[in-house]
mmCIF file of C-alpha atoms in Angstrom:
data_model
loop_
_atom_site.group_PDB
_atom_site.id
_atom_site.type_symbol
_atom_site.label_atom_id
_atom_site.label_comp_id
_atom_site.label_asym_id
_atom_site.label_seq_id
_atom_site.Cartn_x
_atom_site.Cartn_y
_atom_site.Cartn_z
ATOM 1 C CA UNK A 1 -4.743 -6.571 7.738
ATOM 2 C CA UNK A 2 -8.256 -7.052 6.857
ATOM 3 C CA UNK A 3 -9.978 -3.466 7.237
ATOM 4 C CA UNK A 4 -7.257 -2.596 4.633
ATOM 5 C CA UNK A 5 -7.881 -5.036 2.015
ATOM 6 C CA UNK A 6 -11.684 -4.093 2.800
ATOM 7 C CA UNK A 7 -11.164 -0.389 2.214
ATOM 8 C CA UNK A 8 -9.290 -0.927 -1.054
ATOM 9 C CA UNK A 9 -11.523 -3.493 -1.933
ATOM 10 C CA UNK A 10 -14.421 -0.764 -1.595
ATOM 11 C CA UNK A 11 -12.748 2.115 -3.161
ATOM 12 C CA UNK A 12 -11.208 0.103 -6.399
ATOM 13 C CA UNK A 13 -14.215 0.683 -8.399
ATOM 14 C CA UNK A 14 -13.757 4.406 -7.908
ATOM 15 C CA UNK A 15 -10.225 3.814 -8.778
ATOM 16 C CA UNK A 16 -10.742 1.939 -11.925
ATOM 17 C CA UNK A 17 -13.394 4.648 -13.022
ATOM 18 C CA UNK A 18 -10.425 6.821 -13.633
ATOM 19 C CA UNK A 19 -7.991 4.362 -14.288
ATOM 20 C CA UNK A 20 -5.860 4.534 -10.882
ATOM 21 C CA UNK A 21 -3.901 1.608 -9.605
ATOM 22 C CA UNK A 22 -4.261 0.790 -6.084
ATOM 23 C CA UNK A 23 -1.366 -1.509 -4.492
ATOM 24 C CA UNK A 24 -1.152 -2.865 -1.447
ATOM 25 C CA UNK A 25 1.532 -4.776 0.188
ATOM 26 C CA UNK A 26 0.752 -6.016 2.970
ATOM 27 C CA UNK A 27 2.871 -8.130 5.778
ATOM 28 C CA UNK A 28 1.450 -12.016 5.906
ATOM 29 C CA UNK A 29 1.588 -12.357 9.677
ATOM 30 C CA UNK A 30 -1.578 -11.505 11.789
ATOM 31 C CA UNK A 31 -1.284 -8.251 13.450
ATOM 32 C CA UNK A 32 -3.465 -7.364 16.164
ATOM 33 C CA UNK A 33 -4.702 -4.041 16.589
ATOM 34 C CA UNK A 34 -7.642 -3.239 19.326
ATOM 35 C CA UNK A 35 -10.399 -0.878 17.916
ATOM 36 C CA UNK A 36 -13.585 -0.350 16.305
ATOM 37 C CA UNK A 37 -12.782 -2.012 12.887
ATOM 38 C CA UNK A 38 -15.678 0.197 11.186
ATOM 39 C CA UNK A 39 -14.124 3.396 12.515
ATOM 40 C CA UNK A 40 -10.859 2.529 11.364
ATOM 41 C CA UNK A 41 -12.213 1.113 7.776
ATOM 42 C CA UNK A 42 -13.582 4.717 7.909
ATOM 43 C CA UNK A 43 -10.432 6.564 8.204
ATOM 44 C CA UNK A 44 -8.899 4.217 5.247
ATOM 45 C CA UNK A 45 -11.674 4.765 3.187
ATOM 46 C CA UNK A 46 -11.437 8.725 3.354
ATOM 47 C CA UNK A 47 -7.892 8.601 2.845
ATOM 48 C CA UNK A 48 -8.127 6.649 0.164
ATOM 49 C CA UNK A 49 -11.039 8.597 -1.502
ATOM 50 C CA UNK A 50 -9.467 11.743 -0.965
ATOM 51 C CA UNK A 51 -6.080 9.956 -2.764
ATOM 52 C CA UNK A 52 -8.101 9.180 -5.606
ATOM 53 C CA UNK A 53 -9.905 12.316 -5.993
ATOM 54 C CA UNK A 54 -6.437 14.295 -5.831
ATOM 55 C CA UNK A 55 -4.997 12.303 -9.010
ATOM 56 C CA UNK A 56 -6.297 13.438 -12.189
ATOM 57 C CA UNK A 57 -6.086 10.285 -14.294
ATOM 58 C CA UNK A 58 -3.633 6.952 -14.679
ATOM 59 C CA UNK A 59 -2.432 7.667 -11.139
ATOM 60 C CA UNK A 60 -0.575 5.238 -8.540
ATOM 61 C CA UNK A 61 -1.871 4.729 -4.856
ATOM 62 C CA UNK A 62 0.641 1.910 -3.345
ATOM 63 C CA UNK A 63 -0.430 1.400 0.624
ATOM 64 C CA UNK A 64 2.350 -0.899 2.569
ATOM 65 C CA UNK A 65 2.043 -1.788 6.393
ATOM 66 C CA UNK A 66 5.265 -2.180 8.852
ATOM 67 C CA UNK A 67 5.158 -2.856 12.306
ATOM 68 C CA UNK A 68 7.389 -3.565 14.701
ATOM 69 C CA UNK A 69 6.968 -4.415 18.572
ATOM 70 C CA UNK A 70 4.675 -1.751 19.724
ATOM 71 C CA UNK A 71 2.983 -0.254 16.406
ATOM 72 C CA UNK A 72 1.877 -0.969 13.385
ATOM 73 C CA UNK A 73 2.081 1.593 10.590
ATOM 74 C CA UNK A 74 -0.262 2.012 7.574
ATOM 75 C CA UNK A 75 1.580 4.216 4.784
ATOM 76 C CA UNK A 76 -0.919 5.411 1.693
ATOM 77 C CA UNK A 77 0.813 7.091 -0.630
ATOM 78 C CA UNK A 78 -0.269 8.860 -4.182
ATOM 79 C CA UNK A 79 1.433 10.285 -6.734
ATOM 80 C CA UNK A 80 -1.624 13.039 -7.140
ATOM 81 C CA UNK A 81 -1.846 16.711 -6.888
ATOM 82 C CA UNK A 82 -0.041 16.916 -3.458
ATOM 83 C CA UNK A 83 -1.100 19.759 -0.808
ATOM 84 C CA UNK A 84 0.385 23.446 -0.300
ATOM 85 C CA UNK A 85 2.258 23.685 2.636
ATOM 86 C CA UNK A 86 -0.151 26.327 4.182
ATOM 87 C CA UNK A 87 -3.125 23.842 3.882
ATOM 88 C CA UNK A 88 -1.106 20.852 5.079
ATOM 89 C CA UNK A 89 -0.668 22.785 8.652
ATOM 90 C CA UNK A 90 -4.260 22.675 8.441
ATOM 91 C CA UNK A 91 -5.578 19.324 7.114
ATOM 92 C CA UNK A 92 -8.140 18.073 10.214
ATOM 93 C CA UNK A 93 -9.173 21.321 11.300
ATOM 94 C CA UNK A 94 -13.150 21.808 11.100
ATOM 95 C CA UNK A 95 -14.627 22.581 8.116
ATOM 96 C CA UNK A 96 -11.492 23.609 6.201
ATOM 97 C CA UNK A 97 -11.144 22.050 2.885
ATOM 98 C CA UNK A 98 -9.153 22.687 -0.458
ATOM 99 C CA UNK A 99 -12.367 21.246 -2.302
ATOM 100 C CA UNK A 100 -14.964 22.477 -4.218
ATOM 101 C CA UNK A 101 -17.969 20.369 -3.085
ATOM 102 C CA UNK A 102 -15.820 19.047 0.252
ATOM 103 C CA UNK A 103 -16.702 20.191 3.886
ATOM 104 C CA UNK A 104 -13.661 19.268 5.839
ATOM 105 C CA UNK A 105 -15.034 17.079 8.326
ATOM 106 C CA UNK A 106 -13.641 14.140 6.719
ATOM 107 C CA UNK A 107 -9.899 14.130 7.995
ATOM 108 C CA UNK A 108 -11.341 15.896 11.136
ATOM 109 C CA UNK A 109 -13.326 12.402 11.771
ATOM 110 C CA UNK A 110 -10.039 10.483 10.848
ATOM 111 C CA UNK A 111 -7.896 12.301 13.059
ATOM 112 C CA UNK A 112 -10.127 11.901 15.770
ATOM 113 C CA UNK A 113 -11.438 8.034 15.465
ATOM 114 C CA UNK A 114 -7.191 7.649 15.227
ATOM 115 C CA UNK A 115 -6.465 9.840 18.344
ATOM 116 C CA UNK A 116 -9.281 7.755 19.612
ATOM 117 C CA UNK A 117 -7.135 4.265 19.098
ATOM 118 C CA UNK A 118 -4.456 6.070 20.822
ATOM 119 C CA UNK A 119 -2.437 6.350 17.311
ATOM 120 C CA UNK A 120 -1.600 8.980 15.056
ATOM 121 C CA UNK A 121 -1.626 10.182 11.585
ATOM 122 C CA UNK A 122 1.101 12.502 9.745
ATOM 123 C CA UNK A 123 1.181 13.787 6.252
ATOM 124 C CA UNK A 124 3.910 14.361 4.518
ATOM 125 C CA UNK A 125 3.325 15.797 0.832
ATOM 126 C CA UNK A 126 4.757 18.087 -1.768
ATOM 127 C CA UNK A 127 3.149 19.659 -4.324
ATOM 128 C CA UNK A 128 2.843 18.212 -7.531
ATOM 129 C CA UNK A 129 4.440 14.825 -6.252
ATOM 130 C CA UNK A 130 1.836 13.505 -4.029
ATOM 131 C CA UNK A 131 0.725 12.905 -0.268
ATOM 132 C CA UNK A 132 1.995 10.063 1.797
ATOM 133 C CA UNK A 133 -0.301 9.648 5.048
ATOM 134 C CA UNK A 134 1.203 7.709 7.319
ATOM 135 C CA UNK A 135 -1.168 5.933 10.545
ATOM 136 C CA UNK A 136 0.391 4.871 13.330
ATOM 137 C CA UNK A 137 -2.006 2.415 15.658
ATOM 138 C CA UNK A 138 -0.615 0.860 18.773
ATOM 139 C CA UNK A 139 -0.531 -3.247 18.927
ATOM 140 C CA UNK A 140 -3.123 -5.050 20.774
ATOM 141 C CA UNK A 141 -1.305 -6.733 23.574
ATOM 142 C CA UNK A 142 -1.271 -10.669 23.984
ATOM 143 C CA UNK A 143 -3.834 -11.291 26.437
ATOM 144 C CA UNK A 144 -6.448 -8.868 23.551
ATOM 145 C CA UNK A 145 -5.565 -11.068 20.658
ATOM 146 C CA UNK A 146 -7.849 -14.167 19.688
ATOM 147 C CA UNK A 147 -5.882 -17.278 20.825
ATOM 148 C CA UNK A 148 -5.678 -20.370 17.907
ATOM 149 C CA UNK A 149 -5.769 -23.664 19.090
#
């Protein structure tokens, strides 16, 4: 998927800064998703910020993509910090954060602009082992995807 090669491409500088590996595997077939493809770059690029900014140094953030007849799905997993299970019930609320210069409205945007495209997002994490996000965004049907002659 493009937006996600854009987003890492965007955020590997950040990533190299402090000497985090970003992989991404990615499936070669064309998937079709229907969308704003800045508001979904968006919510990869937050993700993938906030992935980075929870690892402390030579850290891992491996994003793979599945999909099967209905969805795709977008897994981003690090191996960072990882998130209390009393602020993981309340990741995309307004204005709550676990950061020191962060407002909170940054998952609260993702989780809408995904809610938006009629998908999903759930976090699974445990402390000290990292944070998986998983986004789940419905397939474009046939007659919405671009037709190659």
């Amino acid at each position: 998927m493009d937006i996600v090669r854009e987003a890492v491409n965007f955020s590997s500088a950040q990533a190299f800064k402090r000497n985090i590996n970003i992989e991404l595997e990615t499936l070669e077939t064309y998937i079709g998703i229907t969308g704003s493809k800045t508001q979904l770059k968006q919510v990869l690029l937050n993700i993938l910020i906030n992935g980075t900014e929870a690892i402390k140094n030579n850290g891992r953030i491996s994003i793979f993509i599945k999909k099967d007849s209905r969805n795709v799905y977008i897994y981003i997993r690090d191996n960072g910090s990882g998130i209390s299970k009393d602020h993981l019930s309340k990741i995309g609320q307004p204005f709550f954060t676990s950061k020191e210069k962060g407002n909170g409205l940054g998952l609260m945007v993702s989780f809408n602009i995904i809610k938006k495209h009629n998908g999903a997002i759930h976090i699974d994490s445990e402390e000290g082992q990292g944070t998986t996000f998983m986004i789940t965004l419905p397939l474009a049907s046939e007659k919405a995807l671009p037709h190659t002659p």
